[in-house]
mmCIF file of C-alpha atoms in Angstrom:
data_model
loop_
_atom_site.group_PDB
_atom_site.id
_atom_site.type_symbol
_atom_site.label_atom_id
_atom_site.label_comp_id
_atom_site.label_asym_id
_atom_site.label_seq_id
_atom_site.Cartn_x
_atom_site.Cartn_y
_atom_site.Cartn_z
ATOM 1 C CA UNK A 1 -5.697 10.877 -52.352
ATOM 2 C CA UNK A 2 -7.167 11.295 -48.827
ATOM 3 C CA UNK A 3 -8.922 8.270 -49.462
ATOM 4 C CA UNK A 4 -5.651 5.956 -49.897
ATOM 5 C CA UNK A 5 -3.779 7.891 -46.794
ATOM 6 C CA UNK A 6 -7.160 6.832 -44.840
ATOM 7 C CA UNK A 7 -6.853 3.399 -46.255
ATOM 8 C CA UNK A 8 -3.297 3.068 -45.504
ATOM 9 C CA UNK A 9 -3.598 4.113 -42.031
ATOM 10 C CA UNK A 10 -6.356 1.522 -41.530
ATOM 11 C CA UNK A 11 -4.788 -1.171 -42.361
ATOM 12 C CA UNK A 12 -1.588 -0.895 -40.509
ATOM 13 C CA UNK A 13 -3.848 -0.153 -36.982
ATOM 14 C CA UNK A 14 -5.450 -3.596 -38.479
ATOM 15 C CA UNK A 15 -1.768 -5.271 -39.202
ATOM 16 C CA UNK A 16 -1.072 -4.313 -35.287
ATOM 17 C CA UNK A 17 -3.880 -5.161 -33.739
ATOM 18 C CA UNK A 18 -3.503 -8.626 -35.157
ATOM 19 C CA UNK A 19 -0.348 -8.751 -35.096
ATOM 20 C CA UNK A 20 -0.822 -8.225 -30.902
ATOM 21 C CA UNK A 21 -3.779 -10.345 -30.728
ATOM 22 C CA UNK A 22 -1.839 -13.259 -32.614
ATOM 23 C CA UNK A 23 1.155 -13.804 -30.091
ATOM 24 C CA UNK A 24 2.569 -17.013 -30.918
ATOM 25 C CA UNK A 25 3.018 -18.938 -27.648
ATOM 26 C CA UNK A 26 5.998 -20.060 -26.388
ATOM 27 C CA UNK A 27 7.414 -22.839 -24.402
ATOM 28 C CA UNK A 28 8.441 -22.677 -20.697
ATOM 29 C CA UNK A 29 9.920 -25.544 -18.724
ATOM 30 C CA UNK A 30 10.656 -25.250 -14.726
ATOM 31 C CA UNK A 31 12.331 -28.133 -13.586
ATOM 32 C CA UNK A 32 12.188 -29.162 -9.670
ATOM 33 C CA UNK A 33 14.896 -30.758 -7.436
ATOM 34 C CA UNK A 34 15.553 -31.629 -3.827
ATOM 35 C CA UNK A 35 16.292 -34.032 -1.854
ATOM 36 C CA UNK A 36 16.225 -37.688 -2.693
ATOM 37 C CA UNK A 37 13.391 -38.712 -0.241
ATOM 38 C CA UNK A 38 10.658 -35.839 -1.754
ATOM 39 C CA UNK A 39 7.808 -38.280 -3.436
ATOM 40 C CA UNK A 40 4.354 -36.600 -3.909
ATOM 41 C CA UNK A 41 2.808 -34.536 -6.107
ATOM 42 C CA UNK A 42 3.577 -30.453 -6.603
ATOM 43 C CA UNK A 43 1.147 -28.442 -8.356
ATOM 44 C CA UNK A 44 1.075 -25.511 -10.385
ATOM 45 C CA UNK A 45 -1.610 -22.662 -9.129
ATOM 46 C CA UNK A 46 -2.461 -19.189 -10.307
ATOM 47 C CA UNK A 47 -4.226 -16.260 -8.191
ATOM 48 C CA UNK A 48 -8.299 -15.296 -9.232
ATOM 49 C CA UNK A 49 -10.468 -14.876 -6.320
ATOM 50 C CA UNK A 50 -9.067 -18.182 -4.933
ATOM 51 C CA UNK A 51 -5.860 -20.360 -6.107
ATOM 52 C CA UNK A 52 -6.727 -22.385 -9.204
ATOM 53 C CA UNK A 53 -4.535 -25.271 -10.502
ATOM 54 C CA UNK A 54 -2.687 -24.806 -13.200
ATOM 55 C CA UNK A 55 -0.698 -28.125 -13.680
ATOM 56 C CA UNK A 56 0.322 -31.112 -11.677
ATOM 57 C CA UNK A 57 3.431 -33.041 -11.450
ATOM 58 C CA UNK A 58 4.566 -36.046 -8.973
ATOM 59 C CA UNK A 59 7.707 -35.799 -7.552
ATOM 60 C CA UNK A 60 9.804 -39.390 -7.709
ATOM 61 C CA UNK A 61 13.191 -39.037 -5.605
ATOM 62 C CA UNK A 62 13.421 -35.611 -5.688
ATOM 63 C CA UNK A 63 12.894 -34.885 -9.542
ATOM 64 C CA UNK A 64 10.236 -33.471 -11.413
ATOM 65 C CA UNK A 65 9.181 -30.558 -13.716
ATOM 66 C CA UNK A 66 6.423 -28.367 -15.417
ATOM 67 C CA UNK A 67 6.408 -27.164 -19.128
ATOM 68 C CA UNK A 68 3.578 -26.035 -21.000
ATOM 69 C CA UNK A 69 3.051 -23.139 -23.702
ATOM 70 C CA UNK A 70 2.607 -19.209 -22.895
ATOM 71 C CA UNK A 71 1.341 -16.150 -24.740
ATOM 72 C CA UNK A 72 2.698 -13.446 -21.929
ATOM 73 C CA UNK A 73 4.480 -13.582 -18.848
ATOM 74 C CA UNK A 74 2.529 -14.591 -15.850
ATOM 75 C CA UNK A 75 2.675 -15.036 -12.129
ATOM 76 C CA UNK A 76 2.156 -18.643 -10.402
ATOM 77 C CA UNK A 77 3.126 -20.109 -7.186
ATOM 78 C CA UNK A 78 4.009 -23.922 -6.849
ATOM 79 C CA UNK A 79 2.887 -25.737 -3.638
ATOM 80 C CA UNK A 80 4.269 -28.810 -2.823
ATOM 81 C CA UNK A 81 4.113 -31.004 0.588
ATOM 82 C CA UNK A 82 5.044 -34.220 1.724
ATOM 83 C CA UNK A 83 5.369 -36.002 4.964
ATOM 84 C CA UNK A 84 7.409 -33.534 6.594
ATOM 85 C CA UNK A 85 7.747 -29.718 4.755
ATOM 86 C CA UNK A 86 5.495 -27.998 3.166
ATOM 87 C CA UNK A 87 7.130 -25.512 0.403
ATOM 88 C CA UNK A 88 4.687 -22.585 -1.500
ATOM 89 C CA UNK A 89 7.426 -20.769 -4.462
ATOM 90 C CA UNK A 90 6.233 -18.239 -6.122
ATOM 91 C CA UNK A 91 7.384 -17.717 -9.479
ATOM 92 C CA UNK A 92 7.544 -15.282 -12.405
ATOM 93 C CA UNK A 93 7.207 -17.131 -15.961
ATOM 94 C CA UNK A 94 8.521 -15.934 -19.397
ATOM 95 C CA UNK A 95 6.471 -17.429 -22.084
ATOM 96 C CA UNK A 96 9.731 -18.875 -23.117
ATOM 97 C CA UNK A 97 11.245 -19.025 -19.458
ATOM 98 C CA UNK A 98 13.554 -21.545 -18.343
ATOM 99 C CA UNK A 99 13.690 -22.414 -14.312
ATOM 100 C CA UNK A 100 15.573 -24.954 -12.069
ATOM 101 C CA UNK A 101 14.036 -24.491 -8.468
ATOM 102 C CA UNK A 102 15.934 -26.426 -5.628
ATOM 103 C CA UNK A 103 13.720 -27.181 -3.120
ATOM 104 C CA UNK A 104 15.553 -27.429 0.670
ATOM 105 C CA UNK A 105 15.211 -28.902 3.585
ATOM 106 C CA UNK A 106 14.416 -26.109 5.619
ATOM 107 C CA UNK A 107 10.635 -25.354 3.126
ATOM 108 C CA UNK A 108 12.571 -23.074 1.371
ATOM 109 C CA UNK A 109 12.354 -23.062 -3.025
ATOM 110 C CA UNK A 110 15.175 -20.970 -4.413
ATOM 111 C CA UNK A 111 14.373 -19.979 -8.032
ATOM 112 C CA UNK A 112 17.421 -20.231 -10.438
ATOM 113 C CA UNK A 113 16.865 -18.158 -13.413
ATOM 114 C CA UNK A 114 17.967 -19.755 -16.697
ATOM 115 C CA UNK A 115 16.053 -17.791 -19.168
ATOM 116 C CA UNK A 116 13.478 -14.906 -17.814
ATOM 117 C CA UNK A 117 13.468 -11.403 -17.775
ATOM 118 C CA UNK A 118 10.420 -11.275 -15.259
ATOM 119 C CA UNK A 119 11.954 -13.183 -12.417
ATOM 120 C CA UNK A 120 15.846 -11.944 -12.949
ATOM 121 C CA UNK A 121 13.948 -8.445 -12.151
ATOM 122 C CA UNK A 122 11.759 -9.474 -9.245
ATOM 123 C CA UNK A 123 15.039 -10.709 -7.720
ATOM 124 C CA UNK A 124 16.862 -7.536 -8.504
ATOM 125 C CA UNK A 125 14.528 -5.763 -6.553
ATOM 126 C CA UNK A 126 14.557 -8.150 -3.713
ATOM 127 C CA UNK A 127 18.091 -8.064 -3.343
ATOM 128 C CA UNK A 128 17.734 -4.220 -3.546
ATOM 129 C CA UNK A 129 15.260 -3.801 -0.464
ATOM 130 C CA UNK A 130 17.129 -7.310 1.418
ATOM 131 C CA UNK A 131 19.320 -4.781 4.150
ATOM 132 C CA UNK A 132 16.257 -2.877 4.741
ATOM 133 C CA UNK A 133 13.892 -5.842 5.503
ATOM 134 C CA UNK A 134 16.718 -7.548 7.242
ATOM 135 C CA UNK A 135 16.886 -4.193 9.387
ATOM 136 C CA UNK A 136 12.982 -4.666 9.977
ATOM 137 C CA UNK A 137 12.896 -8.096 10.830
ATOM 138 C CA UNK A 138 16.044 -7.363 13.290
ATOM 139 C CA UNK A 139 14.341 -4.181 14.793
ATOM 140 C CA UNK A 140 10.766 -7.004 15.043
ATOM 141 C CA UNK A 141 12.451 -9.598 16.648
ATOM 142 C CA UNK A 142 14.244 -7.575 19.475
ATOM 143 C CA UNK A 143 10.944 -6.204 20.034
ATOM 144 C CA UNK A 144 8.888 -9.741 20.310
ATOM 145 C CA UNK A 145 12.006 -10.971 22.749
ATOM 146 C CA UNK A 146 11.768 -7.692 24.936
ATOM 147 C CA UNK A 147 9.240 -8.184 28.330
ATOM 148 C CA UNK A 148 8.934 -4.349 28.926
ATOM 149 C CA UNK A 149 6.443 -3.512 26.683
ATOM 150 C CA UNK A 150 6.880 0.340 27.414
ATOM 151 C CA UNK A 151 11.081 0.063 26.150
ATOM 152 C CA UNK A 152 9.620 -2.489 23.075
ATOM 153 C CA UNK A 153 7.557 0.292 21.953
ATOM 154 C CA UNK A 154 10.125 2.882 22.251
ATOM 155 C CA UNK A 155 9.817 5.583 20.233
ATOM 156 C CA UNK A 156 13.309 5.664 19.131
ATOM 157 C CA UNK A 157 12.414 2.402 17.649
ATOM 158 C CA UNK A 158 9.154 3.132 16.079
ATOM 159 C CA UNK A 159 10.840 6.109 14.381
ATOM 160 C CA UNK A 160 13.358 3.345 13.173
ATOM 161 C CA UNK A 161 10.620 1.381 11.904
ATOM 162 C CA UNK A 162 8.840 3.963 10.143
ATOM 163 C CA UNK A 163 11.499 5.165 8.331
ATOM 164 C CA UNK A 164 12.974 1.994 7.398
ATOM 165 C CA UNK A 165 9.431 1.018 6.123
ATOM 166 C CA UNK A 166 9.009 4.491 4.049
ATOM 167 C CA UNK A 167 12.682 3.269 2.471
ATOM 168 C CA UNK A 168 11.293 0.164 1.523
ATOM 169 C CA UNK A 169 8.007 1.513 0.208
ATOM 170 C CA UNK A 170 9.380 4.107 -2.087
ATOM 171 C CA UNK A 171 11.866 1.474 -3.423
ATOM 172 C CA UNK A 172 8.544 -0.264 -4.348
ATOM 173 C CA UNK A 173 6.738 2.335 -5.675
ATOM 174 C CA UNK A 174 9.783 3.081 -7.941
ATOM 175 C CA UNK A 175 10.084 -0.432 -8.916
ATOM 176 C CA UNK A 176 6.267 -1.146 -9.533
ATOM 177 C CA UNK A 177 5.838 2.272 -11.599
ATOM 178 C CA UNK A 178 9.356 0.882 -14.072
ATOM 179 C CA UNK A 179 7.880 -2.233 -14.359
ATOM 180 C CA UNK A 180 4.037 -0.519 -14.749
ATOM 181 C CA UNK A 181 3.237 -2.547 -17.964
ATOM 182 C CA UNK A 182 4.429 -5.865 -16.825
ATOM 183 C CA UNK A 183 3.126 -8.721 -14.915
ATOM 184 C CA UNK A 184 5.414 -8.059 -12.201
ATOM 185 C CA UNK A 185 4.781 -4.363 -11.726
ATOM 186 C CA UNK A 186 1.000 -5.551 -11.173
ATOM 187 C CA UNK A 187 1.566 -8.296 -8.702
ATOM 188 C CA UNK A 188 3.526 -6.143 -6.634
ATOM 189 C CA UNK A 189 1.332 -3.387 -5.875
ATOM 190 C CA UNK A 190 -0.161 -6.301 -3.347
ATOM 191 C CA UNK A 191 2.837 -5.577 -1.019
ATOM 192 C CA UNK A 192 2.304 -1.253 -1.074
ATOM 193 C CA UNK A 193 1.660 -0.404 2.909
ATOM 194 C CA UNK A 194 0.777 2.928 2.459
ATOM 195 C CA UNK A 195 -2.770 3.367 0.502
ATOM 196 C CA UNK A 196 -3.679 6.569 0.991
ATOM 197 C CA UNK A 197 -4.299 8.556 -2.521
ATOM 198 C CA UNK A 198 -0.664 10.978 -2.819
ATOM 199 C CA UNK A 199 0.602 7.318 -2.562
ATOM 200 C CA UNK A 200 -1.210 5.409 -4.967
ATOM 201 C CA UNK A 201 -2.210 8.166 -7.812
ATOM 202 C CA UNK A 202 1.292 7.918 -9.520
ATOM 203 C CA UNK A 203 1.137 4.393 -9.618
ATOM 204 C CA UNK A 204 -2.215 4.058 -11.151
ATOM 205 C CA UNK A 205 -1.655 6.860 -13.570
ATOM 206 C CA UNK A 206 1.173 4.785 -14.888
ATOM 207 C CA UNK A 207 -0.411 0.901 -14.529
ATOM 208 C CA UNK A 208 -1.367 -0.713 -17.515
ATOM 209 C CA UNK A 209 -5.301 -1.247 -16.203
ATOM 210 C CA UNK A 210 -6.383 -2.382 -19.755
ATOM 211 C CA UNK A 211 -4.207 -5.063 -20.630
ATOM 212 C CA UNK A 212 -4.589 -6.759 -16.897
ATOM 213 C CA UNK A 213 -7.961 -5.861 -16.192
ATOM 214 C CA UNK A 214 -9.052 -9.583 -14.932
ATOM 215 C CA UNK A 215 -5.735 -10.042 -13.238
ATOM 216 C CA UNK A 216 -6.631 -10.674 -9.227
ATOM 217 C CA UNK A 217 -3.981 -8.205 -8.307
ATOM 218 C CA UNK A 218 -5.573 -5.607 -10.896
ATOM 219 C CA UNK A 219 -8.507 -5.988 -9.333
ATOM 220 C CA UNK A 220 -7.953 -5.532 -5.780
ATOM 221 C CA UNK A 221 -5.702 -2.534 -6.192
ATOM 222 C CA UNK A 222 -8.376 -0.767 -8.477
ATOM 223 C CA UNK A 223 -10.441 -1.417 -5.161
ATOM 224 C CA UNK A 224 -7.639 0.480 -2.829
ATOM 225 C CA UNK A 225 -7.745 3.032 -5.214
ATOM 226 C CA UNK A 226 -10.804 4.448 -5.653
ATOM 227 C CA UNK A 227 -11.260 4.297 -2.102
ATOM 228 C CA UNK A 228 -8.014 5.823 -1.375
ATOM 229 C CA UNK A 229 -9.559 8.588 -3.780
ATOM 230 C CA UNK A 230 -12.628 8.440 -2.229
ATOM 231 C CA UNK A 231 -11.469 9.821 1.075
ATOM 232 C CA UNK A 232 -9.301 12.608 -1.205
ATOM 233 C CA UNK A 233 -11.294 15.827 0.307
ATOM 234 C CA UNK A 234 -8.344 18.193 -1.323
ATOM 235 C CA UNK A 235 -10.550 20.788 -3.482
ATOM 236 C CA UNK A 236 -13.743 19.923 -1.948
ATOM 237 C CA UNK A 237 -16.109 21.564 0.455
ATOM 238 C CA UNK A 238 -15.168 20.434 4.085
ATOM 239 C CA UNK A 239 -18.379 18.841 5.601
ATOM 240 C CA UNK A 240 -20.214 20.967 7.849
ATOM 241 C CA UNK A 241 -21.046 19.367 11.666
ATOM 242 C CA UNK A 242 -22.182 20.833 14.588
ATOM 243 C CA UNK A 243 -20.614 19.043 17.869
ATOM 244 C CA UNK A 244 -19.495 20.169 22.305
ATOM 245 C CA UNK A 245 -16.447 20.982 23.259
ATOM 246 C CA UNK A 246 -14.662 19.477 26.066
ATOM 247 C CA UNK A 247 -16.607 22.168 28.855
ATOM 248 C CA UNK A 248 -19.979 21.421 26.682
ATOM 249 C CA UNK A 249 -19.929 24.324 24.489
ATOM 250 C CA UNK A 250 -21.732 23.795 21.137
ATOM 251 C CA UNK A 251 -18.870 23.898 18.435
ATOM 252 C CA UNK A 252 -19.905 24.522 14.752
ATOM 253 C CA UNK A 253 -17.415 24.240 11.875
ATOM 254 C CA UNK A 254 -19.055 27.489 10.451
ATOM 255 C CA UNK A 255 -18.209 29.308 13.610
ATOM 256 C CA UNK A 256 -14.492 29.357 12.195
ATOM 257 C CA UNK A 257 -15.374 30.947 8.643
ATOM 258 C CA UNK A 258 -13.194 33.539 7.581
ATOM 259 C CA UNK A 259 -10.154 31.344 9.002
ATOM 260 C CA UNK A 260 -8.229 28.391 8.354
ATOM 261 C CA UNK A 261 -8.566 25.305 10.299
ATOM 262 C CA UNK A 262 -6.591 22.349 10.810
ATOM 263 C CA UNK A 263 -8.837 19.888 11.494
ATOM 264 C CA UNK A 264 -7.082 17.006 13.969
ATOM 265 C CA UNK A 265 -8.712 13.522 14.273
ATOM 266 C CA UNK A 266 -7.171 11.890 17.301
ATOM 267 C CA UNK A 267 -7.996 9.172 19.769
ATOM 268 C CA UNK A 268 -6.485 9.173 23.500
ATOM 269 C CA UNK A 269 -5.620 5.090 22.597
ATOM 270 C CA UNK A 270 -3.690 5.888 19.385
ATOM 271 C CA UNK A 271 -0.302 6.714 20.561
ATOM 272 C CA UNK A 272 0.715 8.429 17.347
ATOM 273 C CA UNK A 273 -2.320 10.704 17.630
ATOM 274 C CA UNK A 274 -0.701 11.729 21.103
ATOM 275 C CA UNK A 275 2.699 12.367 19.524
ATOM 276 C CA UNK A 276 0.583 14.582 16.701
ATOM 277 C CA UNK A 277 -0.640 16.360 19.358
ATOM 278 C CA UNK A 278 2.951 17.378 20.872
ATOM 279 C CA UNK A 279 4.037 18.289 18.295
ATOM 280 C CA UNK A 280 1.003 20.696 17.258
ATOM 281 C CA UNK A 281 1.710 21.950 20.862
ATOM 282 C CA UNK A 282 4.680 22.915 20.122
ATOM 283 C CA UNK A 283 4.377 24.360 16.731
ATOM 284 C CA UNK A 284 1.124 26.241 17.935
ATOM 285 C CA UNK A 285 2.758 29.870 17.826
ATOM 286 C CA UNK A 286 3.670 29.269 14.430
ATOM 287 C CA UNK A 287 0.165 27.831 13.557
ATOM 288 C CA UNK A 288 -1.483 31.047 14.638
ATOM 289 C CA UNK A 289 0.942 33.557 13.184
ATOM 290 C CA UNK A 290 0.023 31.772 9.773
ATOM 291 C CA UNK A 291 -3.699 32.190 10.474
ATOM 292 C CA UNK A 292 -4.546 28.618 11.732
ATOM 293 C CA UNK A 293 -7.291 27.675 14.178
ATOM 294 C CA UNK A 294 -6.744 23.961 16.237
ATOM 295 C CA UNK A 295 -9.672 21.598 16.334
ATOM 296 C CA UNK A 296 -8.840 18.376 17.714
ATOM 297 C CA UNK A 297 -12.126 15.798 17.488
ATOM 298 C CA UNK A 298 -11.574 12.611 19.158
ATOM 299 C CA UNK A 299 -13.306 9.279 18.566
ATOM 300 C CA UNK A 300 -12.955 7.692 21.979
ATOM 301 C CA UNK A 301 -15.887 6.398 23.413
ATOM 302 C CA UNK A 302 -14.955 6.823 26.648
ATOM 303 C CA UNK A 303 -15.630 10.223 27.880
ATOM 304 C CA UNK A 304 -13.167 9.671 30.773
ATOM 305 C CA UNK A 305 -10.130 8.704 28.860
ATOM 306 C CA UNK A 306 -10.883 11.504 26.371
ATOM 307 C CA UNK A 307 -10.758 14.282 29.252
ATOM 308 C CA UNK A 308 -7.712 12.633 30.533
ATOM 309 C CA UNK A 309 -5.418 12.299 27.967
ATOM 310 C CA UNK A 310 -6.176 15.951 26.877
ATOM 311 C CA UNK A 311 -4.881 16.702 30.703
ATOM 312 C CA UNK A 312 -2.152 15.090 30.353
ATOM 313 C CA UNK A 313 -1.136 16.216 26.626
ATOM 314 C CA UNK A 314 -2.155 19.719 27.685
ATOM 315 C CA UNK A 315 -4.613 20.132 24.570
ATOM 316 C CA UNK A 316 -6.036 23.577 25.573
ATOM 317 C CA UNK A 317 -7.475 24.431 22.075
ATOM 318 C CA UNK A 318 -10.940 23.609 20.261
ATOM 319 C CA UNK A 319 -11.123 19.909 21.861
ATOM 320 C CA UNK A 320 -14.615 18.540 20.834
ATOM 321 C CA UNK A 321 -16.233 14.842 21.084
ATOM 322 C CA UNK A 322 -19.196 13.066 20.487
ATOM 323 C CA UNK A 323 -17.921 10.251 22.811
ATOM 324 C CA UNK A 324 -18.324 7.569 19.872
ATOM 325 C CA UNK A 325 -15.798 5.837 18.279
ATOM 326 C CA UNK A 326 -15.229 5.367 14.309
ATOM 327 C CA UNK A 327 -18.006 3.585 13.303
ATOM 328 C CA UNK A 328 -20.313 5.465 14.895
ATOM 329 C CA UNK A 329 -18.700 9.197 14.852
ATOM 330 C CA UNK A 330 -20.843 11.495 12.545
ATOM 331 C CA UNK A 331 -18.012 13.495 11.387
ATOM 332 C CA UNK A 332 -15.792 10.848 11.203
ATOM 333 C CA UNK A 333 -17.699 9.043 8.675
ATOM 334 C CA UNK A 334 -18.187 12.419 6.469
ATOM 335 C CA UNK A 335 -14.677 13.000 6.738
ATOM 336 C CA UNK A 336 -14.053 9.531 6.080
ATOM 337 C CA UNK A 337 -11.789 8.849 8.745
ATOM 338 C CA UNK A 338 -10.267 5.228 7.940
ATOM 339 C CA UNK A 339 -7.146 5.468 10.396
ATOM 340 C CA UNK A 340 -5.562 8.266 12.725
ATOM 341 C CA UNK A 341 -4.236 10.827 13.510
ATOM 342 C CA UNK A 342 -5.607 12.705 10.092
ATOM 343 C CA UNK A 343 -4.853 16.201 9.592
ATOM 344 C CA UNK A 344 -7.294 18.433 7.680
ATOM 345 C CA UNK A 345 -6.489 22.177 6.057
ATOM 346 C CA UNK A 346 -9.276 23.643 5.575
ATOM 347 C CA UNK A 347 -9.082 27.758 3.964
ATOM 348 C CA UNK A 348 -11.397 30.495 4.749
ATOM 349 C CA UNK A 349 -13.901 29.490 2.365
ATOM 350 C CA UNK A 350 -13.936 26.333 4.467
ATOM 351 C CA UNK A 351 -12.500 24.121 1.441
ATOM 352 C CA UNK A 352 -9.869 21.452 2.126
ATOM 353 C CA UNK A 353 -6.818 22.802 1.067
ATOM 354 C CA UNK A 354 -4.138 19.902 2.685
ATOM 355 C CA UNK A 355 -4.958 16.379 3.771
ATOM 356 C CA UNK A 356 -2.649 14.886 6.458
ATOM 357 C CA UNK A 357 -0.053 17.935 6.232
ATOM 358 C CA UNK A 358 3.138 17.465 7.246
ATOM 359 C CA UNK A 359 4.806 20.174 10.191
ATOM 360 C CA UNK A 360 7.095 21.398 7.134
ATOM 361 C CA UNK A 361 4.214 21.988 4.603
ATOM 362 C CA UNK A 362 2.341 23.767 7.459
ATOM 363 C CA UNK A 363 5.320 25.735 8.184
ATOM 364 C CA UNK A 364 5.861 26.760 4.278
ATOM 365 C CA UNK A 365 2.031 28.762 4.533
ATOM 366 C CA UNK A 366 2.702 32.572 4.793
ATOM 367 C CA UNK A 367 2.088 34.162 7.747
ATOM 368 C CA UNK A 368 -0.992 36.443 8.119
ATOM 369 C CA UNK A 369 -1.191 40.174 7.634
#
């Protein structure tokens, strides 16, 4: 009896395997219009390491098309120039998708869905994020036009921009992670911003890495990844280093044991480093009623800047440097410092406990006895 269950549950796994394996391919067609003076010839392209043609097609009078035969959804981009516009139009394809793109005068391909569940989404979620990037490119623009470079870097307006930009993002993240098994979802990880591992776990937990494991954009954000989780220190032993303060006292990391630490990385060029440190300035009190030592280590290279900016930002606790910069800081590279400010937690054991806290999560620790 076992034996037949055994046999019977072999052979359906076979059935769908095979069954999966044996998509029958369908036909797409994507016709092309424009105006009546476009001759040349428009070509199909997909994305490996470089752009590889697909297809070909002239373009007589403004007509032309592409059709061929699909097993899956896929992602190309159709570049086209003549004499006076150039025009690159990405597109998603159904295996059985049907497309009219109007190609205007201005380089512009808009993509009119026919049949296609792939593109119809990718344009819901454009439309979805178009306020927000029209915000951006508003807030951008103003900027470029502005000649006061202090009031075009107002923070005011780099507070806009990053929270405008976080907006976008998590409309991204929500978008790739619904559409984790599909082409889309995978093309569109290209456009994350932020790759630092909180951001990119629950997307790769969720991302089909089997099924598109030669894809280009598969590829490159596996790289990100395992970077990004690389640099995770959370739950590992914070590197040990032995460095001078800013009056050219030795400073060891072990000197601190029995204590937490919140380890600040922080350069006196990097204006949101100098914000950081406000606003640890101001929320010092609070750090040391919860237990929590300040060590700021900078990676200027220029010993003079470093002392003045911690003047001027009134950085009176544990200020170290080695007066080199990130690629040749010691403990930046076994921290892995990739961009600042970064924010260590390290606990009395000296393990990282938080990486880049925010003030609230610092402000949730209990105070000491």
């Amino acid at each position: 009896m076992k034996s037949k269950y055994l046999f019977l549950v072999l052979l359906i796994g076979t059935m769908g395997i095979w069954s999966s394996c044996n998509k029958k391919s369908q036909e797409y067609r994507i016709n092309i219009s424009g105006a009546n003076n476009l001759n040349g010839k428009a070509y199909l392209v997909t994305v490996l390491d470089e752009l590889v043609k697909v297809d070909s097609t002239d373009i007589k009078d403004g007509k032309g098309y592409f059709q061929g035969k699909l097993d899956d959804a896929v992602y190309y981009r159709i570049l086209f120039k003549d004499q006076k516009v150039s025009y690159d139009v990405p597109i998603f394809v159904d295996a059985d998708g049907q497309y009219d793109i109007v190609l205007k005068e201005d380089g512009v391909g808009n993509v009119n869905v026919i049949k296609g569940k792939s593109q119809s989404d990718y344009q819901k979620f454009e439309e979805s994020v178009k306020s927000i990037q029209d915000s951006l490119d508003h807030i951008y623009s103003s900027m470029e036009e502005e000649s006061d470079a202090s009031v075009a870097m107002d923070k005011n307006l780099l507070g806009r921009i990053q929270t405008l930009t976080l907006e976008k993002e998590e409309k991204l993240r929500e978008f790739i992670i619904g559409h984790s098994k599909e082409i889309t979802g995978i093309v569109l990880t290209s456009e994350l911003i932020y790759n630092d591992y909180p951001s990119l776990h629950p997307v790769y937990e969720k991302l089909d890495t089997v099924k598109y494991k030669d894809s280009y954009y598969m590829k490159t954000f596996l790289v990100k990844y395992h970077e990004a989780a690389s640099r995770w220190l959370v739950g590992k032993e914070a590197p040990a280093f032995n460095t001078k303060d800013i009056n050219g006292k030795p400073v060891a990391l072990a000197d601190f044991k029995g204590r937490k630490v919140l380890l600040d990385f922080w350069a006196s060029w990097c204006k949101p480093c100098r914000e950081k440190a406000k606003q640890l300035r101001g929320m010092r009190d609070e750090l040391l009623r919860r237990g929590i030592v300040l060590v700021s280590v900078s990676l200027d290279d220029n010993d003079a800047a470093w002392k003045s900016a911690s003047k001027e930002d009134d950085i009176d606790w544990v200020n170290t440097a080695e007066g080199k910069g990130f690629e040749d800081n010691d403990i930046a590279k076994m921290y892995k410092i990739k961009q600042i400010p970064t924010l260590f937690l390290i606990d009395e054991k000296g393990v990282v406990i938080m990486q880049n806290p925010s003030v609230e999560d610092l402000i949730k620790l209990p105070a000491s006895n």
